[in-house]
Short mmCIF file of C-alpha atoms and ligand atoms in Angstrom, two decimals:
data_model
loop_
_atom_site.label_atom_id
_atom_site.label_comp_id
_atom_site.label_asym_id
_atom_site.label_seq_id
_atom_site.Cartn_x
_atom_site.Cartn_y
_atom_site.Cartn_z
CA UNK A 27 -9.20 12.76 13.07
CA UNK A 28 -11.23 11.29 10.27
CA UNK A 29 -11.60 7.73 9.14
CA UNK A 30 -12.19 7.33 5.42
CA UNK A 31 -14.01 4.35 3.92
CA UNK A 32 -11.57 1.92 2.27
CA UNK A 33 -12.73 0.64 -1.10
CA UNK A 34 -12.32 -3.03 -1.86
CA UNK A 35 -11.91 -5.22 -4.91
CA UNK A 36 -13.68 -5.46 -7.38
CA UNK A 37 -14.47 -1.70 -7.11
CA UNK A 38 -13.41 -0.31 -10.54
CA UNK A 39 -11.92 2.77 -8.83
CA UNK A 40 -9.02 0.56 -7.72
CA UNK A 41 -8.15 0.11 -11.42
CA UNK A 42 -7.73 3.82 -12.07
CA UNK A 43 -4.34 5.33 -12.74
CA UNK A 44 -3.64 8.02 -10.16
CA UNK A 45 -2.59 11.53 -11.19
CA UNK A 46 0.60 13.30 -10.05
CA UNK A 47 0.21 15.75 -7.17
CA UNK A 48 0.76 19.30 -8.38
CA UNK A 49 0.88 21.18 -5.08
CA UNK A 50 1.85 19.94 -1.63
CA UNK A 51 -0.56 22.14 0.34
CA UNK A 52 -2.78 22.04 3.43
CA UNK A 53 -5.56 20.19 1.61
CA UNK A 54 -3.11 17.45 0.72
CA UNK A 55 -1.73 17.35 4.28
CA UNK A 56 -5.30 16.94 5.58
CA UNK A 57 -5.80 13.99 3.21
CA UNK A 58 -2.49 12.49 4.40
CA UNK A 59 -3.47 12.84 8.09
CA UNK A 60 -6.82 11.16 7.37
CA UNK A 61 -5.04 8.40 5.44
CA UNK A 62 -2.79 7.70 8.45
CA UNK A 63 -5.81 7.60 10.80
CA UNK A 64 -7.58 5.22 8.42
CA UNK A 65 -4.52 2.97 7.99
CA UNK A 66 -3.81 2.72 11.74
CA UNK A 67 -7.46 1.98 12.51
CA UNK A 68 -7.74 -0.74 9.84
CA UNK A 69 -5.02 -1.78 10.92
CA UNK A 70 -2.53 -1.85 8.07
CA UNK A 71 1.05 -0.86 7.25
CA UNK A 72 0.45 0.94 3.97
CA UNK A 73 -2.31 2.80 2.14
CA UNK A 74 -2.55 4.48 -1.25
CA UNK A 75 -4.91 7.45 -1.76
CA UNK A 76 -6.89 5.56 -4.41
CA UNK A 77 -7.86 3.04 -1.70
CA UNK A 78 -9.91 5.82 -0.11
CA UNK A 79 -11.18 6.85 -3.55
CA UNK A 80 -8.73 9.70 -4.26
CA UNK A 81 -6.83 9.18 -7.55
CA UNK A 82 -3.66 11.08 -6.49
CA UNK A 83 -0.11 9.77 -6.33
CA UNK A 84 0.12 9.73 -2.52
CA UNK A 85 1.05 6.84 -0.22
CA UNK A 86 1.42 6.47 3.51
CA UNK A 87 3.45 3.69 5.09
CA UNK A 88 4.22 2.82 8.70
CA UNK A 89 5.76 -0.58 9.35
CA UNK A 90 5.29 -0.04 13.12
CA UNK A 91 8.23 -2.34 13.79
CA UNK A 92 9.10 -2.83 17.44
CA UNK A 93 12.59 -1.81 18.54
CA UNK A 94 13.13 -5.25 19.98
CA UNK A 95 11.55 -8.58 19.23
CA UNK A 96 8.28 -8.95 21.10
CA UNK A 97 8.37 -5.26 22.06
CA UNK A 98 5.69 -2.64 21.53
CA UNK A 99 5.19 -1.35 18.00
CA UNK A 100 6.98 1.94 17.39
CA UNK A 101 5.35 4.41 15.01
CA UNK A 102 7.46 5.53 12.06
CA UNK A 103 5.08 7.29 9.66
CA UNK A 104 6.41 7.84 6.14
CA UNK A 105 4.76 9.80 3.34
CA UNK A 106 5.51 9.28 -0.35
CA UNK A 107 4.17 11.85 -2.82
CA UNK A 108 4.74 11.29 -6.58
CA UNK A 109 7.08 8.35 -5.86
CA UNK A 110 9.27 7.00 -8.68
CA UNK A 111 11.45 3.94 -8.82
CA UNK A 112 14.79 4.89 -10.35
CA UNK A 113 16.44 1.49 -10.16
CA UNK A 114 15.44 -2.00 -9.06
CA UNK A 115 17.76 -4.86 -8.11
CA UNK A 116 17.86 -7.95 -10.29
CA UNK A 117 17.64 -10.10 -7.20
CA UNK A 118 14.22 -10.89 -5.78
CA UNK A 119 12.51 -11.72 -2.53
CA UNK A 120 9.23 -13.44 -1.82
CA UNK A 121 6.88 -12.09 0.82
CA UNK A 122 3.36 -13.05 1.87
CA UNK A 123 1.45 -9.85 1.02
CA UNK A 124 -1.97 -8.64 2.04
CA UNK A 125 -3.98 -5.54 1.16
CA UNK A 126 -6.72 -3.55 2.89
CA UNK A 127 -8.63 -3.62 -0.42
CA UNK A 128 -8.46 -7.46 -0.51
CA UNK A 129 -9.27 -7.91 3.17
CA UNK A 130 -7.80 -10.81 5.15
CA UNK A 131 -6.27 -12.54 2.14
CA UNK A 132 -2.56 -13.23 1.80
CA UNK A 133 -0.39 -14.66 -0.95
CA UNK A 134 3.29 -14.82 -1.79
CA UNK A 135 4.52 -12.24 -4.28
CA UNK A 136 8.01 -11.96 -5.71
CA UNK A 137 9.53 -8.50 -6.11
CA UNK A 138 12.98 -6.93 -6.49
CA UNK A 139 14.56 -6.94 -3.05
CA UNK A 140 16.05 -3.44 -3.36
CA UNK A 141 14.80 -0.30 -5.10
CA UNK A 142 16.22 3.19 -5.41
CA UNK A 143 13.29 5.58 -5.17
CA UNK A 144 12.63 9.31 -5.30
CA UNK A 145 9.60 11.06 -3.80
CA UNK A 146 8.36 14.20 -2.07
CA UNK A 147 7.43 14.36 1.59
CA UNK A 148 4.51 16.27 3.12
CA UNK A 149 6.60 19.47 3.20
CA UNK A 150 7.34 19.18 -0.49
CA UNK A 151 11.00 18.22 0.05
CA UNK A 152 12.58 15.68 -2.32
CA UNK A 153 14.06 12.45 -1.00
CA UNK A 154 16.11 9.83 -2.78
CA UNK A 155 16.93 6.63 -0.97
CA UNK A 156 17.61 2.95 -1.45
CA UNK A 157 14.90 0.87 0.26
CA UNK A 158 15.04 -2.82 1.01
CA UNK A 159 13.38 -5.39 3.25
CA UNK A 160 9.73 -4.89 4.16
CA UNK A 161 9.86 -1.15 3.42
CA UNK A 162 10.99 -1.84 -0.16
CA UNK A 163 8.24 -4.44 -0.63
CA UNK A 164 5.60 -2.18 0.87
CA UNK A 165 6.62 0.77 -1.33
CA UNK A 166 6.39 -1.40 -4.46
CA UNK A 167 3.00 -2.80 -3.38
CA UNK A 168 1.62 0.70 -2.71
CA UNK A 169 3.10 2.10 -5.94
CA UNK A 170 1.28 -0.65 -7.86
CA UNK A 171 -1.98 0.86 -6.56
CA UNK A 172 -1.10 4.11 -8.36
CA UNK A 173 -1.16 2.15 -11.63
CA UNK A 174 -4.40 0.35 -10.80
CA UNK A 175 -2.58 -2.89 -9.94
CA UNK A 176 -3.38 -5.15 -6.96
CA UNK A 177 -1.03 -7.75 -5.46
CA UNK A 178 -3.33 -10.52 -6.70
CA UNK A 179 -2.50 -9.45 -10.27
CA UNK A 180 1.02 -10.81 -9.67
CA UNK A 181 -0.32 -14.31 -8.96
CA UNK A 182 -1.00 -17.13 -11.39
CA UNK A 183 -4.60 -17.29 -12.54
CA UNK A 184 -5.15 -20.39 -10.42
CA UNK A 185 -3.84 -18.74 -7.24
CA UNK A 186 -5.71 -15.51 -7.93
CA UNK A 187 -8.98 -17.40 -8.35
CA UNK A 188 -8.31 -19.20 -5.07
CA UNK A 189 -7.77 -15.92 -3.21
CA UNK A 190 -10.91 -14.37 -4.72
CA UNK A 191 -12.93 -17.45 -3.84
CA UNK A 192 -11.73 -17.27 -0.23
CA UNK A 193 -12.55 -13.56 -0.16
CA UNK A 194 -16.10 -14.21 -1.41
CA UNK A 195 -16.52 -16.92 1.21
CA UNK A 196 -15.33 -14.73 4.08
CA UNK A 197 -17.63 -11.89 2.93
CA UNK A 198 -20.56 -14.32 2.91
CA UNK A 199 -19.74 -15.42 6.45
CA UNK A 200 -19.44 -11.81 7.62
CA UNK A 201 -22.82 -11.01 6.08
CA UNK A 202 -24.34 -14.06 7.79
CA UNK A 203 -22.95 -12.99 11.14
CA UNK A 204 -24.28 -9.45 10.68
CA UNK A 205 -27.76 -10.71 9.74
NI1 NI B 4 -2.69 -2.75 -1.06
#
């Protein structure tokens, strides 16, 4: 198990466009395992490789949704390699999103509420599925990372500035506490 450092905004690496994966091999599977460890430890429900500084089109997602309300989280790890969106609904949903690279900040983002996507899994097998609900939102959020886009880029300038101000303030407080 290895925890990788998560890079945070405004690190310019987060603005890079990630490259397609050419071979699904053991090196990639090692990266994926480390990404899961890092995401669970954070804790978070999704992580793109660029968030640990690797500009490859790889995402891991685990919504860890309990089987029943109030129950224990159940792990459901999902890997998306070279994901593509084939079709998006013209109906939208709004969800309060957060991001491990914009720590502890949340804001409402509107996205298509259903997407048909295609991707490879960690064995190199192709999947094509329609995703909705939180999984659909999470996939779209993580796929934005592959294009160098953060959820705050979807906000109005005013709201984005507010989020960044709050982030700066919470970092200052953390630094004070650590001093
Ligand atoms: Ni994110």
